[in-house]
Amino acid sequence: MNVSSRHDKPFVATSQPEFDGVDLQALASRLGTPLYAYSANAIRQRIDGLKTALDGLDATICYAVKANSNRAILQLMGEAGLGADIVSAGELRRALDAGIPAARIVFSGVGKTEDEIDTALAAGIARFNVESLDELHAIERVAAVRQVMANAAVRINPDVDALTHAKISTGRAENKFGVSIAEARRWFAERSQLKHVRLDGLHVHIGSQILDLDPFRLALHRVAAFWRELAAAGHPLASIDVGGGLGVRYRAGQDQPIDATDYVQVIREALAGFDGRLLLEPGRYLVAEAGILLTRVLRIKEGTERRFLVLDAAMNDLLRPSLYDAWHDIVPVSPEPRPTATYDVVGPVCETGDTFARGRALPECAPGDLLAIQGAGAYGMSMASTYNSRPLAAEVLLDGGRYAVVRRRQTFEEMVAGEQPAQDWQAP
Ligand code: LLP
């Protein structure tokens, strides 16, 4: 009896034997799994597509470092002329080390410390996206000590529903991000009291993995109305930062991402007549679909109710499915057609939440099979941990048939470096 007659189900032929011209079986045999692989060409294509869409506008793309902060990725962004959107001193240092000029770096986030503000001022970053009055005063204080002028934009919370997962929605009034237009209005009215902060920009970022243009349009129209009001009141703006949030395709045949040209058209329409600089902070859009997580099947476990496909990757490597119930397509690397089977795809971590997919139809798998978890280039490795004492995975950059290891697999010693027995007891 051959395999096909045993299974009265369609064959699944979708597979990914190669990525950016690199044979994935050979790569995984050489470097081991779990392994993150990123396509340089796929990233360049996204950058070029967005740049083309922005043609004719005075716009700077500030890549959101948090999406994928590997140094090689940042270097690629820097070489393409991009700036960076950072949210910590660590990200600042990564961006600078990768060659992204400070003049193209913007600093967002609700919890900037005075030390971080000072470090950013010393580096000479372009602008702070300010999220509270307390932070505005902190920047004023730190810049006064340094005797410098800090450039600042108010992050507006436009109270718009981004129609995405609640945990990655940031533009509702109930969210911790930004300030209301009413509050921002007061900041500008009292702007002359700021001696070391040049408050001349607006910023808005309503959320992530947005697949609908309407929330962007609504948020930008609210920001645009405020910009016009400010201009009329004698507060011209140097820049408007439209944030990130462009969604990507995690589920083939289901997710319908927004086209970059359509997205930029919304910006063009909403901000028509604005003669300052536009800043964009895409993260996911540039890198998500340019990355896969290669993982091997450890075993198949027949549970009493479900069939489990146990992988050597886990929630510590890719947290998105556990944290947001996010869907990631999973495909075999080998191209032979196989009958379909249904699995709960899980990792070895001791949590029921360590599940990549439930009831997923996949080509029938056997121990040792290599799989590619797709759409893993953004918020994959950058959110990885060593939970369950699993060392961090390796990362590799692919470029037209070649590969370069851009993070070697963490060793046990590296994982525990810094820990020590409690011996030098001291009083604080
Ligand atoms: N700008 C700001 C101020 C942000 O907070 C973010 C993302 C971005 C830009 C970039 O957004 P993107 O273009 O990547 O959507 N871990 C979550 C995503 C969290 C996004 C946080 N902020 C996930 O895996 O879906």
Short mmCIF file of C-alpha atoms and ligand atoms in Angstrom, two decimals:
data_model
loop_
_atom_site.label_atom_id
_atom_site.label_comp_id
_atom_site.label_asym_id
_atom_site.label_seq_id
_atom_site.Cartn_x
_atom_site.Cartn_y
_atom_site.Cartn_z
CA MET A 1 0.00 0.00 0.00
CA ASN A 2 1.54 3.32 -0.90
CA VAL A 3 1.37 6.35 1.32
CA SER A 4 -1.21 8.23 -0.71
CA SER A 5 -3.81 5.49 -0.57
CA ARG A 6 -3.53 5.31 3.21
CA HIS A 7 -4.53 8.95 3.50
CA ASP A 8 -7.61 10.22 1.88
CA LYS A 9 -6.41 13.80 2.15
CA PRO A 10 -4.91 16.34 -0.25
CA PHE A 11 -1.18 16.50 -0.68
CA VAL A 12 0.53 19.59 0.65
CA ALA A 13 3.32 20.64 -1.66
CA THR A 14 4.24 23.98 -0.08
CA SER A 15 7.82 23.77 1.05
CA GLN A 16 10.89 25.89 1.34
CA PRO A 17 14.04 24.04 0.21
CA GLU A 18 15.95 27.27 -0.42
CA PHE A 19 15.99 30.80 0.95
CA ASP A 20 17.85 33.61 -0.82
CA GLY A 21 19.61 30.99 -2.96
CA VAL A 22 20.86 29.01 0.04
CA ASP A 23 20.08 25.29 0.46
CA LEU A 24 18.40 25.07 3.85
CA GLN A 25 19.10 21.36 4.50
CA ALA A 26 22.82 21.96 4.05
CA LEU A 27 22.66 25.11 6.17
CA ALA A 28 20.88 23.39 9.06
CA SER A 29 23.24 20.38 8.91
CA ARG A 30 26.19 22.72 9.16
CA LEU A 31 24.94 25.17 11.78
CA GLY A 32 22.39 23.15 13.75
CA THR A 33 18.89 24.11 14.84
CA PRO A 34 17.02 26.08 16.02
CA LEU A 35 18.48 28.59 13.61
CA TYR A 36 17.21 31.99 12.50
CA ALA A 37 17.94 32.74 8.84
CA TYR A 38 17.40 36.17 7.28
CA SER A 39 17.41 37.05 3.60
CA ALA A 40 19.40 40.20 2.86
CA ASN A 41 17.75 40.45 -0.54
CA ALA A 42 14.27 40.26 0.92
CA ILE A 43 15.12 43.08 3.33
CA ARG A 44 16.63 45.19 0.54
CA GLN A 45 13.51 44.66 -1.55
CA ARG A 46 11.30 45.94 1.25
CA ILE A 47 13.54 48.97 1.77
CA ASP A 48 13.57 49.74 -1.95
CA GLY A 49 9.80 49.33 -2.19
CA LEU A 50 9.20 51.76 0.64
CA LYS A 51 11.74 54.25 -0.70
CA THR A 52 10.09 54.14 -4.11
CA ALA A 53 6.70 54.74 -2.51
CA LEU A 54 8.17 57.77 -0.70
CA ASP A 55 9.65 59.22 -3.87
CA GLY A 56 9.51 63.01 -3.94
CA LEU A 57 8.82 63.40 -0.22
CA ASP A 58 11.33 64.73 2.30
CA ALA A 59 11.19 61.51 4.34
CA THR A 60 13.58 59.53 6.52
CA ILE A 61 12.94 55.89 7.33
CA CYS A 62 13.99 55.22 10.92
CA TYR A 63 13.99 51.43 11.27
CA ALA A 64 12.45 50.30 14.58
CA VAL A 65 15.44 48.49 16.07
CA LYS A 66 13.31 46.39 18.45
CA ALA A 67 11.95 44.33 15.55
CA ASN A 68 15.31 42.74 14.89
CA SER A 69 18.33 44.27 16.55
CA ASN A 70 21.03 41.97 15.19
CA ARG A 71 24.05 44.05 14.33
CA ALA A 72 24.25 42.72 10.76
CA ILE A 73 20.63 43.70 10.15
CA LEU A 74 21.26 47.18 11.57
CA GLN A 75 24.34 47.48 9.38
CA LEU A 76 22.26 46.62 6.35
CA MET A 77 19.74 49.31 7.32
CA GLY A 78 22.51 51.83 7.83
CA GLU A 79 24.12 51.04 4.48
CA ALA A 80 20.76 51.58 2.80
CA GLY A 81 20.69 55.08 4.30
CA LEU A 82 18.10 54.37 6.96
CA GLY A 83 18.03 55.84 10.44
CA ALA A 84 16.82 54.13 13.60
CA ASP A 85 13.95 54.38 16.05
CA ILE A 86 15.33 53.34 19.43
CA VAL A 87 13.75 52.79 22.84
CA SER A 88 16.73 52.26 25.14
CA ALA A 89 20.40 53.07 25.62
CA GLY A 90 21.11 49.51 24.51
CA GLU A 91 19.39 50.05 21.19
CA LEU A 92 21.18 53.39 20.82
CA ARG A 93 24.52 51.71 21.22
CA ARG A 94 23.63 48.92 18.81
CA ALA A 95 22.54 51.44 16.18
CA LEU A 96 25.65 53.59 16.56
CA ASP A 97 27.95 50.56 16.59
CA ALA A 98 26.35 49.36 13.37
CA GLY A 99 27.20 52.69 11.73
CA ILE A 100 23.81 54.40 11.80
CA PRO A 101 24.55 58.11 12.28
CA ALA A 102 23.16 59.75 15.43
CA ALA A 103 21.60 62.44 13.24
CA ARG A 104 19.23 59.80 11.89
CA ILE A 105 18.22 58.37 15.28
CA VAL A 106 14.95 59.10 17.10
CA PHE A 107 14.26 57.98 20.66
CA SER A 108 10.77 56.75 21.65
CA GLY A 109 9.35 55.09 24.76
CA VAL A 110 7.54 56.00 27.98
CA GLY A 111 10.34 55.20 30.40
CA LYS A 112 13.49 56.94 29.25
CA THR A 113 15.78 57.40 32.25
CA GLU A 114 17.82 60.55 32.81
CA ASP A 115 20.96 58.50 32.13
CA GLU A 116 19.54 57.36 28.81
CA ILE A 117 18.50 60.89 27.90
CA ASP A 118 22.01 62.11 28.75
CA THR A 119 23.66 59.37 26.67
CA ALA A 120 21.40 60.18 23.73
CA LEU A 121 22.17 63.91 24.01
CA ALA A 122 25.89 63.17 24.18
CA ALA A 123 25.59 61.07 21.03
CA GLY A 124 23.69 63.91 19.33
CA ILE A 125 20.57 62.04 18.29
CA ALA A 126 18.09 63.77 16.01
CA ARG A 127 15.04 63.83 18.23
CA PHE A 128 13.17 62.59 21.29
CA ASN A 129 9.60 61.41 20.88
CA VAL A 130 8.27 62.60 24.21
CA GLU A 131 5.52 60.63 25.93
CA SER A 132 4.76 62.61 29.13
CA LEU A 133 5.16 66.01 30.76
CA ASP A 134 7.46 64.50 33.34
CA GLU A 135 9.71 63.23 30.57
CA LEU A 136 9.67 66.63 28.86
CA HIS A 137 10.90 68.21 32.09
CA ALA A 138 13.55 65.52 32.49
CA ILE A 139 14.89 66.25 29.01
CA GLU A 140 14.90 70.00 29.81
CA ARG A 141 16.89 69.36 33.02
CA VAL A 142 19.44 67.02 31.46
CA ALA A 143 19.94 69.21 28.39
CA ALA A 144 20.41 72.25 30.65
CA VAL A 145 23.26 70.52 32.48
CA ARG A 146 24.84 69.63 29.15
CA GLN A 147 24.17 73.14 27.82
CA VAL A 148 22.64 71.76 24.64
CA MET A 149 19.35 72.06 22.82
CA ALA A 150 17.32 68.86 22.55
CA ASN A 151 14.92 68.40 19.64
CA ALA A 152 11.60 66.99 20.70
CA ALA A 153 8.33 65.79 19.22
CA VAL A 154 5.16 65.19 21.22
CA ARG A 155 3.85 61.68 20.84
CA ILE A 156 0.17 62.14 20.22
CA ASN A 157 -2.25 59.52 21.45
CA PRO A 158 -5.01 60.01 18.87
CA ASP A 159 -7.43 57.57 20.55
CA VAL A 160 -7.75 55.41 17.46
CA ASP A 161 -8.38 51.68 17.42
CA ALA A 162 -5.69 50.11 15.24
CA LEU A 163 -7.85 46.98 14.77
CA THR A 164 -5.00 44.72 15.78
CA HIS A 165 -4.18 42.50 18.77
CA ALA A 166 -4.87 44.31 22.08
CA LYS A 167 -1.33 43.68 23.32
CA ILE A 168 0.20 45.55 20.38
CA SER A 169 -2.36 48.37 20.19
CA THR A 170 -0.90 51.67 21.34
CA GLY A 171 -3.13 54.46 20.11
CA ARG A 172 -6.17 54.21 22.36
CA ALA A 173 -6.66 56.72 25.16
CA GLU A 174 -6.48 53.82 27.65
CA ASN A 175 -2.95 52.88 26.48
CA LYS A 176 0.19 54.10 28.22
CA PHE A 177 1.55 55.77 25.11
CA GLY A 178 1.61 59.43 24.12
CA VAL A 179 -0.54 62.31 25.33
CA SER A 180 -3.88 63.69 24.21
CA ILE A 181 -4.05 66.53 21.73
CA ALA A 182 -5.48 68.70 24.53
CA GLU A 183 -2.36 68.10 26.62
CA ALA A 184 -0.02 68.57 23.65
CA ARG A 185 -1.74 71.89 22.97
CA ARG A 186 -0.73 73.08 26.45
CA TRP A 187 2.86 71.96 25.90
CA PHE A 188 3.11 74.11 22.78
CA ALA A 189 1.39 77.07 24.47
CA GLU A 190 4.00 76.97 27.22
CA ARG A 191 6.86 76.10 24.92
CA SER A 192 8.75 79.36 25.55
CA GLN A 193 9.45 78.19 29.10
CA LEU A 194 11.63 75.44 27.67
CA LYS A 195 15.15 76.77 27.34
CA HIS A 196 16.87 73.56 26.31
CA VAL A 197 14.17 71.73 24.42
CA ARG A 198 13.11 72.70 20.92
CA LEU A 199 9.57 71.38 20.77
CA ASP A 200 8.84 71.38 17.08
CA GLY A 201 7.58 67.97 16.05
CA LEU A 202 4.65 65.58 16.29
CA HIS A 203 4.80 61.81 16.54
CA VAL A 204 2.12 59.17 16.33
CA HIS A 205 2.30 55.37 16.45
CA ILE A 206 -1.00 53.57 16.93
CA GLY A 207 0.05 49.95 17.00
CA SER A 208 1.61 47.09 15.13
CA GLN A 209 0.64 44.45 12.53
CA ILE A 210 -2.00 46.78 11.11
CA LEU A 211 -3.70 45.39 8.00
CA ASP A 212 -6.29 48.11 7.48
CA LEU A 213 -5.62 51.59 6.12
CA ASP A 214 -8.50 53.26 7.96
CA PRO A 215 -6.86 53.48 11.41
CA PHE A 216 -3.75 55.04 9.84
CA ARG A 217 -5.93 57.50 7.93
CA LEU A 218 -7.94 58.46 11.00
CA ALA A 219 -4.85 58.93 13.19
CA LEU A 220 -3.03 60.96 10.55
CA HIS A 221 -6.02 63.19 9.95
CA ARG A 222 -6.21 63.96 13.68
CA VAL A 223 -2.50 64.74 13.72
CA ALA A 224 -2.79 66.83 10.55
CA ALA A 225 -5.62 68.92 12.00
CA PHE A 226 -3.45 69.58 15.04
CA TRP A 227 -0.43 70.47 12.92
CA ARG A 228 -2.52 73.03 11.02
CA GLU A 229 -3.84 74.46 14.28
CA LEU A 230 -0.29 74.75 15.62
CA ALA A 231 0.96 76.39 12.43
CA ALA A 232 -1.87 78.92 12.63
CA ALA A 233 -0.93 79.63 16.26
CA GLY A 234 2.65 80.39 15.27
CA HIS A 235 4.21 77.03 16.06
CA PRO A 236 5.65 75.73 12.80
CA LEU A 237 6.78 72.11 12.87
CA ALA A 238 10.08 70.73 11.64
CA SER A 239 8.92 67.13 11.49
CA ILE A 240 6.00 64.76 11.71
CA ASP A 241 6.81 61.16 12.61
CA VAL A 242 4.11 58.78 11.43
CA GLY A 243 5.41 55.80 13.40
CA GLY A 244 5.42 52.21 12.22
CA GLY A 245 2.79 49.52 12.26
CA LEU A 246 2.51 48.28 8.68
CA GLY A 247 1.37 44.67 8.84
CA VAL A 248 2.79 41.69 7.01
CA ARG A 249 1.58 38.31 5.73
CA TYR A 250 1.88 35.65 8.41
CA ARG A 251 -0.75 33.41 6.89
CA ALA A 252 -0.57 32.81 3.16
CA GLY A 253 -3.92 33.17 1.45
CA GLN A 254 -5.43 34.89 4.48
CA ASP A 255 -3.56 38.04 5.57
CA GLN A 256 -3.82 40.88 3.08
CA PRO A 257 -1.04 43.35 3.89
CA ILE A 258 -1.33 46.97 2.85
CA ASP A 259 0.68 47.92 -0.19
CA ALA A 260 3.47 50.39 0.60
CA THR A 261 2.29 52.74 -2.14
CA ASP A 262 -1.25 52.81 -0.73
CA TYR A 263 0.12 53.43 2.75
CA VAL A 264 2.28 56.32 1.60
CA GLN A 265 -0.65 57.68 -0.42
CA VAL A 266 -2.59 58.00 2.84
CA ILE A 267 0.34 59.91 4.33
CA ARG A 268 0.57 62.12 1.24
CA GLU A 269 -3.13 62.95 1.41
CA ALA A 270 -3.34 63.50 5.16
CA LEU A 271 -0.21 65.63 5.36
CA ALA A 272 -0.54 67.45 2.03
CA GLY A 273 1.06 70.88 2.31
CA PHE A 274 3.34 69.95 5.20
CA ASP A 275 6.77 71.28 4.33
CA GLY A 276 8.80 69.78 7.15
CA ARG A 277 10.41 66.37 7.27
CA LEU A 278 8.45 63.14 7.48
CA LEU A 279 9.80 60.35 9.63
CA LEU A 280 8.65 56.74 9.39
CA GLU A 281 9.42 54.00 11.90
CA PRO A 282 8.69 50.67 10.27
CA GLY A 283 10.05 47.58 11.97
CA ARG A 284 8.11 44.43 11.12
CA TYR A 285 7.42 45.46 7.51
CA LEU A 286 11.13 45.53 6.68
CA VAL A 287 12.20 42.27 8.29
CA ALA A 288 9.35 39.90 9.27
CA GLU A 289 8.92 38.07 6.00
CA ALA A 290 12.68 38.13 5.40
CA GLY A 291 13.25 35.72 8.28
CA ILE A 292 12.56 32.07 9.06
CA LEU A 293 13.21 29.94 12.08
CA LEU A 294 14.63 26.56 11.08
CA THR A 295 13.77 23.79 13.48
CA ARG A 296 13.85 20.00 13.51
CA VAL A 297 11.15 17.60 14.56
CA LEU A 298 12.28 15.84 17.73
CA ARG A 299 9.43 13.37 17.91
CA ILE A 300 5.76 12.80 17.34
CA LYS A 301 3.75 12.16 20.43
CA GLU A 302 0.36 10.56 20.17
CA GLY A 303 -1.62 12.04 23.05
CA THR A 304 -4.97 10.68 24.12
CA GLU A 305 -6.77 13.56 22.43
CA ARG A 306 -4.24 15.25 20.15
CA ARG A 307 -1.21 14.43 18.10
CA PHE A 308 1.81 16.54 19.06
CA LEU A 309 4.67 17.48 16.80
CA VAL A 310 7.52 18.24 19.19
CA LEU A 311 10.11 20.63 17.71
CA ASP A 312 13.56 21.61 18.91
CA ALA A 313 12.48 25.28 18.83
CA ALA A 314 10.33 26.61 21.66
CA MET A 315 8.60 29.68 23.03
CA ASN A 316 11.93 30.94 24.31
CA ASP A 317 13.12 31.17 20.67
CA LEU A 318 9.90 32.57 19.17
CA LEU A 319 7.44 33.96 21.68
CA ARG A 320 4.79 35.40 19.37
CA PRO A 321 2.47 32.37 19.19
CA SER A 322 2.48 31.98 22.99
CA LEU A 323 2.15 35.67 23.74
CA TYR A 324 -0.33 36.81 21.08
CA ASP A 325 -1.75 33.53 19.75
CA ALA A 326 0.00 34.65 16.59
CA TRP A 327 -0.19 32.48 13.49
CA HIS A 328 3.06 31.66 11.69
CA ASP A 329 3.01 29.49 8.59
CA ILE A 330 5.10 26.35 9.08
CA VAL A 331 6.39 24.51 6.04
CA PRO A 332 8.68 21.54 5.52
CA VAL A 333 12.05 22.25 3.99
CA SER A 334 12.04 19.12 1.85
CA PRO A 335 9.96 19.46 -1.30
CA GLU A 336 8.56 15.94 -1.74
CA PRO A 337 4.79 15.96 -1.54
CA ARG A 338 3.45 14.12 1.47
CA PRO A 339 -0.01 13.40 2.76
CA THR A 340 -1.47 15.87 5.21
CA ALA A 341 -1.64 15.24 8.92
CA THR A 342 -2.96 17.40 11.73
CA TYR A 343 -0.72 18.33 14.65
CA ASP A 344 -0.45 20.52 17.67
CA VAL A 345 3.00 21.95 17.02
CA VAL A 346 4.84 22.41 20.30
CA GLY A 347 8.28 23.05 21.75
CA PRO A 348 10.11 21.30 24.58
CA VAL A 349 9.50 24.03 27.19
CA CYS A 350 7.48 23.01 30.22
CA GLU A 351 4.41 25.14 29.60
CA THR A 352 1.22 24.36 27.76
CA GLY A 353 1.61 27.82 26.20
CA ASP A 354 4.72 26.57 24.43
CA THR A 355 2.61 25.91 21.36
CA PHE A 356 3.35 27.22 17.87
CA ALA A 357 0.10 26.00 16.36
CA ARG A 358 -2.97 23.99 17.34
CA GLY A 359 -4.65 21.57 14.98
CA ARG A 360 -2.37 22.61 12.14
CA ALA A 361 -2.58 20.69 8.85
CA LEU A 362 0.97 19.91 7.78
CA PRO A 363 2.64 17.43 5.51
CA GLU A 364 3.14 14.28 7.54
CA CYS A 365 6.36 14.60 9.54
CA ALA A 366 8.93 12.21 10.96
CA PRO A 367 11.61 12.74 13.61
CA GLY A 368 14.59 14.60 12.15
CA ASP A 369 12.53 16.46 9.54
CA LEU A 370 13.51 20.06 9.02
CA LEU A 371 10.77 22.71 9.13
CA ALA A 372 10.77 26.45 8.46
CA ILE A 373 8.62 28.64 10.68
CA GLN A 374 7.97 31.61 8.44
CA GLY A 375 7.57 35.30 9.15
CA ALA A 376 10.11 35.03 11.95
CA GLY A 377 12.37 37.95 11.00
CA ALA A 378 10.62 40.47 13.27
CA TYR A 379 10.09 40.14 17.03
CA GLY A 380 11.58 36.66 16.91
CA MET A 381 15.17 36.65 18.08
CA SER A 382 14.77 40.13 19.57
CA MET A 383 12.23 38.70 22.05
CA ALA A 384 14.08 35.43 22.69
CA SER A 385 15.12 34.36 26.16
CA THR A 386 17.00 31.51 27.78
CA TYR A 387 13.92 30.23 29.64
CA ASN A 388 14.31 26.59 30.67
CA SER A 389 18.07 27.22 30.39
CA ARG A 390 17.98 26.90 26.65
CA PRO A 391 20.87 28.87 25.14
CA LEU A 392 19.99 31.51 22.54
CA ALA A 393 19.72 30.23 18.96
CA ALA A 394 22.19 31.14 16.22
CA GLU A 395 21.38 33.66 13.48
CA VAL A 396 22.58 33.66 9.91
CA LEU A 397 22.30 36.21 7.11
CA LEU A 398 21.77 34.86 3.60
CA ASP A 399 22.64 36.82 0.50
CA GLY A 400 22.27 35.37 -2.99
CA GLY A 401 23.55 31.85 -2.34
CA ARG A 402 26.01 32.77 0.43
CA TYR A 403 25.60 32.86 4.17
CA ALA A 404 27.32 34.53 7.10
CA VAL A 405 26.76 33.63 10.74
CA VAL A 406 25.71 36.87 12.39
CA ARG A 407 25.25 35.47 15.89
CA ARG A 408 26.81 32.22 16.90
CA ARG A 409 24.86 29.81 19.06
CA GLN A 410 25.18 30.75 22.72
CA THR A 411 27.24 28.38 24.81
CA PHE A 412 26.23 27.19 28.25
CA GLU A 413 29.07 29.26 29.73
CA GLU A 414 27.84 32.40 28.00
CA MET A 415 24.33 31.72 29.18
CA VAL A 416 25.33 31.60 32.84
CA ALA A 417 28.06 34.26 32.63
CA GLY A 418 27.50 36.85 35.35
CA GLU A 419 25.82 34.44 37.76
CA GLN A 420 27.72 33.51 40.87
CA PRO A 421 27.18 31.80 44.20
CA ALA A 422 26.09 34.11 47.02
CA GLN A 423 29.34 34.55 48.87
CA ASP A 424 30.40 38.20 49.18
CA TRP A 425 27.55 39.25 51.47
CA GLN A 426 27.45 43.01 52.05
CA ALA A 427 25.19 45.51 53.74
CA PRO A 428 23.73 48.09 51.33
N1 LLP B 1 7.59 52.95 16.57
C1 LLP B 1 7.24 52.76 17.86
C2 LLP B 1 7.20 53.89 18.77
C3 LLP B 1 6.95 51.46 18.31
O1 LLP B 1 6.60 51.26 19.58
C4 LLP B 1 7.01 50.36 17.40
C5 LLP B 1 6.70 49.00 17.83
C6 LLP B 1 7.40 50.63 16.07
C7 LLP B 1 7.65 51.94 15.69
C8 LLP B 1 7.51 49.56 15.04
O2 LLP B 1 6.30 48.95 14.80
P1 LLP B 1 6.16 47.92 13.59
O3 LLP B 1 6.41 48.67 12.32
O4 LLP B 1 7.16 46.86 13.78
O5 LLP B 1 4.78 47.42 13.71
N2 LLP B 1 6.26 42.25 19.82
C9 LLP B 1 5.10 42.56 19.03
C10 LLP B 1 5.21 43.91 18.37
C11 LLP B 1 5.43 45.04 19.33
C12 LLP B 1 5.63 46.37 18.64
C13 LLP B 1 6.11 47.41 19.59
N3 LLP B 1 6.33 48.70 19.01
C14 LLP B 1 4.86 41.45 18.03
O6 LLP B 1 5.63 40.49 17.99
O7 LLP B 1 3.88 41.49 17.28
#
